[in-house]
Amino acid sequence: MIAWTIYITFAGAVLLLLLPRAFARWIALLTTVAGLALGLIALVRTPTADLTHFRTIVQVPWVPALGMNYHLAIDGVSLTMVLVTGISALSTVLFSWEVERRQNEFFFWLLLVVAGCYGVFLSADLFLFFAFYELVIVPKYFLIAVFGSTNKEYGAMKLTLYSFFGGMLVFVGILTGYVTAGSLDLSQLSQFQFSPQLQSWAFPVLFLGFGVLAGIWPLHTWAPTGHVAAPTAGSMLLAGIVMKLGAYAGLRVAMNLFPQGFQMWSKWIVLLAVVGIVYAAAVALRQHDLKFVIGYSSVSHMGFVLLGLGGATALSVSGAVLQMFSHGVIAALLFAVAGRMIYARTHTRELDVLAGLNLSRALPFAAFAFVVASAASMGIPGFSGFAAEITILIGAWKTYPLAAWITGAGMVLVAAFTLRALKQSFFGETEPGVHFQQGRVALDPDWNEQQSITLAEKCGACLLMITTVAIGLYPKLLLDRIMPAVEAMRFLK
Amino acid sequence: MKAGDSTISYLELLKLASPETIVVITALAVLSIGLLSGRVKSTATVSTAKPAQDASDTSTTTGICSAIAALGLAIAIGTVLMLPRNATLFSGMLVITPLTSLFKIICIALAVFTVLLTTSEESLHHPGEYLALVLFATVGLMLLVGSEELLMIFIGLELLGLSLYVMTAFDKTDVRSAEAGLKYFLFGSTSSAFTLFGISLIYGLSGTTSLAAVSEKLATVSIQPLLAVGIVMTLIGFAFKIAAAPFHLWAPDAYQGAPVPSSAFIASASKVASFVVLGKIVLVGFAPLHGSAAWHAMVAGWSPVLAALAALSILLGNLVALAQSNVRRLLAYSAVAHAGYTLIGLVSGDRTGFSAALFYATIYAITLVGAFGVVAIVRRETGGDDFSNFAGLSSRSPLLAGCMSVFMLSLAGIPPLAGFFGKFYLFSVALRAGANQGLLWLVAVALLGSFISLYYYLMVLKAIFVDEPALASSRHVAVPPALLSRATVAVLAATVLLLGITPEILAAPILAAVP
């Protein structure tokens, strides 16, 4: 039944092309609600024991001559990713409720991205997987280039070309695997013994290709510019789900297909991850644009995911999966506050200007949401970020203690830039004599109407906040499903 | 010549060649209708200036002629379906196999789409003659596809080429069209000379022109300089036809200057047929001299030659396409690149490689006819085909914008469109062909090329979806909407999407038909 997440989302996208504008946002809302509901039903109804291996849910021959099947499967890792996709997608639609221009087109591209992500997380056939993976790239271009803001055409093109470059490397890796093993089925491929010589070059090609989308340092530079250029929904989707595609694919495909290659290269993954965490955090500390801060923070947090994967223990990899979930939620919330709640009302994201506005008084709900998001992002206990990152660090400690040390120190930087952004954006000193209303009018002469936080935005923010707290308090809910699935994977043996 | 062949009756011959005959008859019918109505029209224009009536006359003639042409082609498809499965006449001069029948149908179908596109073309003042040329070119294609004999192939090439030269230069009001026609003719006739010379060398060495017999003879000889010259010269002629670098120089001008339906026809049907024949020549005729294009293990033969052509075409086509600001020119350079991708299938040199190449060439042809259809409509509405003419197309006509994005993204190889599957198929076949992934270098070049290509395809889409229309460039003249062209384009876009989602419906017949 979980397969219906894909079909419903595609159907919603097609409906958007056919029905008039008045229905657009409701179709998008219903579609994403249905997606999330299906994910939750699967979470509740599927016994944990059924999630320990990649269990087939649909298998239909597609192009028998080439051994292609329409093959979907699910395990704990996939289910977790489907859930975060559902949550991010729903909140994204809620935060896009006010989009006025070319609404049908906007939600069409948005749903295509979401459908592609569901597809990637559930595919068990390499060709199908790759098709969904590449499908996500182009809608992002349109979302950003048509609906974006700052420097949108540059950001969109850069992001698309980076993704496609990664896709090219992935293509080489996938073809190599397919041609050598003569199969496209992921479970068959993960039984096949590739020669160590082949693994030694195919793994890095494949993993690096996926790493581009995961924001691996030094191929991360598309992420900050892309996030800044994107509309709020675009940033939320990008940081919330799309970057996870890369990490998930690295785990599901690259590491499972080429375990010996992974053994050979894991220390380099860890090195890049640690550099990414510290470097991106340091860069974020110096940014003036709030979205750039969050964009770099995404790179930094994705560094944790890569560290977890590179740590190569069941615990660290499970932590990485949990971090994908957690960061998907937190990043979506951060971008929602910055892009939708702040920027749409003040028309600025400059931290220095925001500091003069003291937004916490004008937008208390936004301030509250941002505090929660920042706390979760910094890794305060009780939020999902902490649960995930501590799992990663403990897991990686066994294999790469030095990396764990450096990362632990790097977390101070993460806290520093998060607190700086939080203070300047919401709790700045009000300049004497400048009232909030005046400040806002001075910034944007066209602005003439007081907008309070809308109901849709509140719902979206609450959904994300509740999720991060719930998983922070009870990470076992997901870890119980992730851990056995990770332990069943080949690269640990 | 076998004894059985000499006893064949003319009736039998006419029966087996009935599709060609029907198309020729249709061409003559269309030509005479065009001539009759053309005479009436020319007296009218001389006597008084009645441009409005003149235009409506032309469009009526266009309508009648294209209806007859389409009907004739449809009947031809029907007769192709009724042909026997296998037949050979005159030691391979006319061959009927599942492969030839399938590709005759594909070529005729592409010709039908070209005919449908001509209905919206205003600049053609003599639609009867134009459509007759399209039909003659189609006969050329059918002869090319349906022959396994070098001389007959050459005749087919010439019939096709001469029709195409005139079709390219057909727009007498446009100096670009004349220039394109002249360039195409000069390059084309030179390359024909090369081909003929190559064929004569091969005939001299093997004593036969039938492909199967050539293959038997070549199996017994080693590669000698004269033979190498013969093979390379034969290949050059086809490299010209498929616009592979460095024999592509005519393509940008022809694609840009010719009337849009001519460009569509040159880019689609002519290419598909050329690939079928090229594949037959190298895989049947030159089979013993395959050689190897694998990295570190190159062996002299035709496959390293084709591999070099492929790599050069991919790199040059994609890099030069980056700098274009005219959509038709851009499509021309991308055509060079796509010829390169398709050649990879032939380089792999087996049955699956050939079928992958044919699959790719077919979906490419379908995509390109559609893309040129969009160009034709945009040109009709805005008077040009630069990026600026496409600006704001998404608000003017969401349908056309959607179709164009299907075509561009399919060319770029984005799922779930046909181009994606085509590339996957081609590259996987190529990787499997060489032992130890010997062709990985070629696949890597192709992937790099398709990475580059995404940029310029996106630039087209950026113009359509993001850019604001510049007011000065739009003509703002109310032209009647080209409904038939729009419908054609929509059908083609749907086909591209359908073939992407269920590639099996085309891939399986091709794979089954390839011997």
CSV table of C-alpha atoms in Angstrom, one decimal, chain A residues 94-408:
chain,number,residue,atom,x,y,z
A,94,LEU,CA,1.3,24.5,3.8
A,95,PHE,CA,4.0,27.1,3.6
A,96,SER,CA,3.3,27.7,-0.1
A,97,TRP,CA,-0.3,28.4,0.6
A,98,GLU,CA,0.1,32.0,-0.4
A,99,VAL,CA,1.8,31.4,-3.7
A,100,GLU,CA,-0.1,33.5,-6.2
A,101,ARG,CA,1.8,33.3,-9.5
A,102,ARG,CA,1.3,30.4,-11.8
A,103,GLN,CA,0.0,28.3,-9.0
A,104,ASN,CA,-0.8,25.1,-10.9
A,105,GLU,CA,2.7,25.0,-12.4
A,106,PHE,CA,4.3,25.6,-9.1
A,107,PHE,CA,2.5,22.8,-7.4
A,108,PHE,CA,3.0,20.6,-10.4
A,109,TRP,CA,6.8,20.9,-10.2
A,110,LEU,CA,6.6,20.5,-6.4
A,111,LEU,CA,4.6,17.3,-6.5
A,112,LEU,CA,7.0,15.9,-9.2
A,113,VAL,CA,9.9,16.4,-6.8
A,114,VAL,CA,8.0,14.7,-4.0
A,115,ALA,CA,6.9,11.8,-6.2
A,116,GLY,CA,10.4,11.3,-7.5
A,117,CYS,CA,11.7,11.2,-3.9
A,118,TYR,CA,9.1,8.6,-2.8
A,119,GLY,CA,10.1,6.6,-5.9
A,120,VAL,CA,13.8,6.7,-5.0
A,121,PHE,CA,13.2,5.7,-1.4
A,122,LEU,CA,11.1,2.7,-2.4
A,123,SER,CA,12.8,1.5,-5.6
A,124,ALA,CA,14.4,-1.9,-5.5
A,125,ASP,CA,15.4,-2.0,-9.2
A,126,LEU,CA,18.5,0.0,-10.2
A,127,PHE,CA,17.0,1.4,-13.4
A,128,LEU,CA,13.8,2.4,-11.7
A,129,PHE,CA,15.8,3.9,-8.9
A,130,PHE,CA,18.0,5.9,-11.3
A,131,ALA,CA,15.0,7.1,-13.3
A,132,PHE,CA,13.3,8.5,-10.2
A,133,TYR,CA,16.6,10.0,-9.0
A,134,GLU,CA,17.1,11.9,-12.3
A,135,LEU,CA,13.5,12.8,-12.4
A,136,VAL,CA,13.9,15.0,-9.4
A,137,ILE,CA,16.5,17.2,-11.0
A,138,VAL,CA,14.6,19.1,-13.6
A,139,PRO,CA,11.5,20.1,-11.6
A,140,LYS,CA,13.9,21.7,-9.1
A,141,TYR,CA,15.3,23.9,-11.9
A,142,PHE,CA,11.9,25.2,-12.8
A,143,LEU,CA,10.9,25.7,-9.1
A,144,ILE,CA,13.9,27.9,-8.6
A,145,ALA,CA,14.3,29.6,-11.9
A,146,VAL,CA,10.6,30.6,-12.3
A,147,PHE,CA,9.6,31.1,-8.7
A,148,GLY,CA,12.9,31.9,-6.9
A,149,SER,CA,14.4,35.2,-5.7
A,150,THR,CA,18.0,36.3,-5.3
A,151,ASN,CA,20.0,35.4,-8.4
A,152,LYS,CA,17.6,32.7,-9.2
A,153,GLU,CA,18.6,31.8,-12.7
A,154,TYR,CA,22.3,31.4,-11.7
A,155,GLY,CA,21.4,29.4,-8.6
A,156,ALA,CA,19.0,27.2,-10.5
A,157,MET,CA,21.4,26.4,-13.3
A,158,LYS,CA,24.2,25.7,-10.9
A,159,LEU,CA,22.2,23.4,-8.8
A,160,THR,CA,20.9,21.5,-11.9
A,161,LEU,CA,24.2,21.1,-13.5
A,162,TYR,CA,25.8,19.9,-10.3
A,163,SER,CA,23.1,17.4,-9.8
A,164,PHE,CA,23.3,16.3,-13.3
A,165,PHE,CA,27.1,16.0,-13.0
A,166,GLY,CA,26.6,13.8,-10.0
A,167,GLY,CA,24.0,11.9,-12.0
A,168,MET,CA,26.6,11.3,-14.7
A,169,LEU,CA,29.0,9.7,-12.3
A,170,VAL,CA,26.1,7.6,-10.9
A,171,PHE,CA,25.2,6.5,-14.4
A,172,VAL,CA,28.7,5.2,-14.9
A,173,GLY,CA,28.6,3.3,-11.6
A,174,ILE,CA,25.2,1.9,-12.2
A,175,LEU,CA,26.0,0.8,-15.7
A,176,THR,CA,29.2,-0.9,-14.5
A,177,GLY,CA,27.3,-2.8,-11.8
A,178,TYR,CA,24.5,-3.7,-14.3
A,179,VAL,CA,26.9,-4.9,-17.0
A,180,THR,CA,29.1,-6.8,-14.7
A,181,ALA,CA,26.5,-8.6,-12.7
A,182,GLY,CA,23.9,-8.8,-15.5
A,183,SER,CA,21.1,-7.8,-13.2
A,184,LEU,CA,19.4,-4.6,-12.2
A,185,ASP,CA,17.7,-6.0,-9.1
A,186,LEU,CA,19.1,-4.4,-6.0
A,187,SER,CA,18.7,-7.5,-3.8
A,188,GLN,CA,20.4,-9.7,-6.4
A,189,LEU,CA,23.1,-7.1,-6.9
A,190,SER,CA,23.8,-6.9,-3.2
A,191,GLN,CA,24.5,-10.7,-3.3
A,192,PHE,CA,26.9,-10.4,-6.3
A,193,GLN,CA,30.6,-10.6,-5.7
A,194,PHE,CA,32.2,-7.8,-7.7
A,195,SER,CA,35.9,-8.1,-8.1
A,196,PRO,CA,37.9,-6.0,-5.6
A,197,GLN,CA,39.6,-4.2,-8.5
A,198,LEU,CA,36.3,-3.1,-10.0
A,199,GLN,CA,35.0,-2.1,-6.6
A,200,SER,CA,38.0,0.0,-5.9
A,201,TRP,CA,37.1,2.4,-8.7
A,202,ALA,CA,33.4,1.9,-9.1
A,203,PHE,CA,32.6,2.7,-5.5
A,204,PRO,CA,34.2,6.1,-5.3
A,205,VAL,CA,32.6,7.1,-8.7
A,206,LEU,CA,29.2,6.0,-7.5
A,207,PHE,CA,29.5,7.4,-4.0
A,208,LEU,CA,30.9,10.7,-5.2
A,209,GLY,CA,28.1,11.0,-7.7
A,210,PHE,CA,25.5,10.5,-4.9
A,211,GLY,CA,27.6,12.7,-2.7
A,212,VAL,CA,27.1,15.7,-4.9
A,213,LEU,CA,23.4,15.7,-4.1
A,214,ALA,CA,24.1,15.1,-0.4
A,215,GLY,CA,26.3,18.2,-0.4
A,216,ILE,CA,29.6,16.4,0.2
A,217,TRP,CA,32.5,18.8,0.6
A,218,PRO,CA,34.0,20.1,-1.8
A,219,LEU,CA,31.1,19.5,-4.2
A,220,HIS,CA,28.6,21.3,-1.9
A,221,THR,CA,28.7,24.7,-3.4
A,222,TRP,CA,25.5,24.3,-5.3
A,223,ALA,CA,23.6,24.0,-2.0
A,224,PRO,CA,24.0,27.4,-0.4
A,225,THR,CA,23.4,29.3,-3.7
A,226,GLY,CA,20.6,27.0,-4.6
A,227,HIS,CA,18.9,27.4,-1.2
A,228,VAL,CA,19.2,31.1,-1.4
A,229,ALA,CA,17.8,31.4,-4.9
A,230,ALA,CA,15.0,28.9,-4.3
A,231,PRO,CA,11.5,29.9,-3.2
A,232,THR,CA,10.7,28.9,0.4
A,233,ALA,CA,9.1,25.7,-0.8
A,234,GLY,CA,12.1,24.9,-3.0
A,235,SER,CA,14.6,25.4,-0.1
A,236,MET,CA,12.4,23.3,2.2
A,237,LEU,CA,12.2,20.4,-0.3
A,238,LEU,CA,15.9,20.7,-1.2
A,239,ALA,CA,17.2,20.6,2.3
A,240,GLY,CA,14.4,18.5,3.6
A,241,ILE,CA,14.3,15.7,1.1
A,242,VAL,CA,16.4,16.1,-2.0
A,243,MET,CA,19.8,16.3,-0.2
A,244,LYS,CA,18.8,13.1,1.6
A,245,LEU,CA,18.4,11.3,-1.7
A,246,GLY,CA,22.1,11.5,-2.2
A,247,ALA,CA,22.9,10.1,1.2
A,248,TYR,CA,20.2,7.4,1.0
A,249,ALA,CA,21.4,6.3,-2.4
A,250,GLY,CA,25.0,6.2,-1.2
A,251,LEU,CA,23.9,3.8,1.6
A,252,ARG,CA,21.4,1.8,-0.4
A,253,VAL,CA,23.3,1.5,-3.7
A,254,ALA,CA,26.9,2.4,-3.4
A,255,MET,CA,27.7,0.8,-0.1
A,256,ASN,CA,25.6,-2.3,-0.6
A,257,LEU,CA,26.8,-3.0,-4.1
A,258,PHE,CA,30.5,-2.4,-3.5
A,259,PRO,CA,31.2,-3.2,0.2
A,260,GLN,CA,34.9,-3.8,-0.3
A,261,GLY,CA,35.2,-0.6,-2.2
A,262,PHE,CA,33.5,1.0,0.7
A,263,GLN,CA,36.0,-0.5,3.1
A,264,MET,CA,38.8,0.9,1.0
A,265,TRP,CA,37.4,4.4,0.8
A,266,SER,CA,35.5,4.8,4.1
A,267,LYS,CA,38.3,6.8,5.7
A,268,TRP,CA,38.2,9.3,2.8
A,269,ILE,CA,34.4,9.7,3.2
A,270,VAL,CA,35.0,10.4,6.9
A,271,LEU,CA,37.7,12.9,6.1
A,272,LEU,CA,35.5,14.8,3.6
A,273,ALA,CA,32.6,14.6,6.1
A,274,VAL,CA,34.6,16.1,8.9
A,275,VAL,CA,36.0,18.8,6.7
A,276,GLY,CA,32.5,19.6,5.5
A,277,ILE,CA,31.1,19.8,9.0
A,278,VAL,CA,33.8,22.2,10.3
A,279,TYR,CA,34.2,24.2,7.1
A,280,ALA,CA,30.6,24.8,6.5
A,281,ALA,CA,30.0,25.7,10.1
A,282,ALA,CA,32.9,28.2,9.9
A,283,VAL,CA,31.6,29.7,6.7
A,284,ALA,CA,28.1,30.0,8.1
A,285,LEU,CA,29.5,32.0,11.0
A,286,ARG,CA,30.5,34.7,8.6
A,287,GLN,CA,27.3,35.0,6.5
A,288,HIS,CA,25.1,38.0,6.4
A,289,ASP,CA,22.1,36.5,4.6
A,290,LEU,CA,20.0,34.4,6.9
A,291,LYS,CA,19.3,31.9,4.1
A,292,PHE,CA,23.0,31.5,3.4
A,293,VAL,CA,23.5,30.7,7.1
A,294,ILE,CA,20.9,28.0,6.9
A,295,GLY,CA,22.2,26.8,3.6
A,296,TYR,CA,25.7,26.3,5.0
A,297,SER,CA,24.2,24.7,8.1
A,298,SER,CA,22.5,22.2,5.8
A,299,VAL,CA,25.9,21.3,4.4
A,300,SER,CA,27.3,21.0,7.9
A,301,HIS,CA,24.5,18.7,9.1
A,302,MET,CA,24.7,16.6,6.0
A,303,GLY,CA,28.4,16.2,6.9
A,304,PHE,CA,27.1,14.3,10.0
A,305,VAL,CA,25.2,12.0,7.8
A,306,LEU,CA,28.3,11.3,5.7
A,307,LEU,CA,30.3,10.8,8.9
A,308,GLY,CA,27.7,8.3,10.1
A,309,LEU,CA,27.9,6.4,6.8
A,310,GLY,CA,31.7,6.5,6.8
A,311,GLY,CA,31.8,5.3,10.4
A,312,ALA,CA,30.7,1.9,9.1
A,313,THR,CA,29.2,0.6,12.3
A,314,ALA,CA,25.6,-0.4,12.6
A,315,LEU,CA,25.2,2.4,15.2
A,316,SER,CA,26.7,5.1,13.2
A,317,VAL,CA,24.9,4.2,10.0
A,318,SER,CA,21.6,4.1,11.9
A,319,GLY,CA,22.4,7.4,13.4
A,320,ALA,CA,23.0,8.7,9.9
A,321,VAL,CA,19.6,7.6,8.8
A,322,LEU,CA,18.0,9.2,11.9
A,323,GLN,CA,19.9,12.3,11.1
A,324,MET,CA,18.5,12.4,7.6
A,325,PHE,CA,15.1,12.2,9.1
A,326,SER,CA,15.8,14.8,11.8
A,327,HIS,CA,17.6,17.2,9.5
A,328,GLY,CA,14.9,16.9,7.0
A,329,VAL,CA,12.4,18.2,9.5
A,330,ILE,CA,14.7,20.8,11.1
A,331,ALA,CA,15.9,22.3,7.9
A,332,ALA,CA,12.4,22.5,6.5
A,333,LEU,CA,11.4,24.4,9.7
A,334,LEU,CA,14.5,26.7,9.5
A,335,PHE,CA,13.9,27.6,5.9
A,336,ALA,CA,10.2,28.0,6.4
A,337,VAL,CA,10.8,30.6,9.1
A,338,ALA,CA,13.5,32.4,7.2
A,339,GLY,CA,11.9,32.4,3.8
A,340,ARG,CA,8.2,32.5,4.5
A,341,MET,CA,7.7,34.1,7.9
A,342,ILE,CA,10.6,36.6,7.8
A,343,TYR,CA,11.3,37.3,4.2
A,344,ALA,CA,7.8,37.5,2.9
A,345,ARG,CA,7.0,40.0,5.6
A,346,THR,CA,10.1,42.2,5.8
A,347,HIS,CA,11.5,41.6,2.3
A,348,THR,CA,15.0,41.3,3.7
A,349,ARG,CA,17.1,38.5,5.0
A,350,GLU,CA,20.1,40.6,5.9
A,351,LEU,CA,21.0,39.8,9.5
A,352,ASP,CA,22.2,43.3,10.2
A,353,VAL,CA,18.9,44.8,9.1
A,354,LEU,CA,16.9,42.2,10.9
A,355,ALA,CA,18.8,42.9,14.1
A,356,GLY,CA,17.4,46.4,14.0
A,357,LEU,CA,13.8,45.2,13.8
A,358,ASN,CA,13.6,42.9,16.8
A,359,LEU,CA,11.1,40.7,15.1
A,360,SER,CA,10.4,38.6,18.2
A,361,ARG,CA,7.9,41.3,19.3
A,362,ALA,CA,6.2,41.5,15.9
A,363,LEU,CA,6.2,37.9,15.1
A,364,PRO,CA,6.2,36.0,18.3
A,365,PHE,CA,5.1,32.7,16.8
A,366,ALA,CA,7.9,32.9,14.2
A,367,ALA,CA,10.3,33.6,17.0
A,368,PHE,CA,9.1,30.6,18.9
A,369,ALA,CA,9.4,28.3,15.9
A,370,PHE,CA,12.8,29.5,15.1
A,371,VAL,CA,14.0,29.0,18.7
A,372,VAL,CA,12.8,25.4,18.6
A,373,ALA,CA,14.4,24.9,15.2
A,374,SER,CA,17.7,26.4,16.3
A,375,ALA,CA,17.7,24.3,19.5
A,376,ALA,CA,17.1,21.2,17.5
A,377,SER,CA,19.7,22.2,15.0
A,378,MET,CA,22.3,22.8,17.6
A,379,GLY,CA,21.7,19.4,19.1
A,380,ILE,CA,20.1,20.3,22.4
A,381,PRO,CA,18.9,17.2,24.2
A,382,GLY,CA,15.2,16.6,23.8
A,383,PHE,CA,15.2,17.4,20.1
A,384,SER,CA,15.7,15.0,17.3
A,385,GLY,CA,19.0,16.6,16.2
A,386,PHE,CA,20.6,15.5,19.5
A,387,ALA,CA,19.4,11.9,19.3
A,388,ALA,CA,20.7,11.6,15.8
A,389,GLU,CA,24.1,13.3,16.2
A,390,ILE,CA,24.9,11.5,19.5
A,391,THR,CA,24.2,8.2,17.8
A,392,ILE,CA,26.5,9.0,15.0
A,393,LEU,CA,29.3,10.2,17.3
A,394,ILE,CA,29.1,7.1,19.5
A,395,GLY,CA,29.0,4.9,16.4
A,396,ALA,CA,31.9,6.6,14.7
A,397,TRP,CA,33.9,6.6,17.9
A,398,LYS,CA,34.6,2.9,17.6
A,399,THR,CA,36.1,3.2,14.1
A,400,TYR,CA,37.3,6.8,13.8
A,401,PRO,CA,37.8,8.3,17.3
A,402,LEU,CA,39.8,11.3,16.0
A,403,ALA,CA,37.0,12.2,13.6
A,404,ALA,CA,34.5,12.0,16.4
A,405,TRP,CA,36.7,14.3,18.5
A,406,ILE,CA,37.0,16.9,15.8
A,407,THR,CA,33.3,16.7,15.0
A,408,GLY,CA,32.5,17.1,18.7
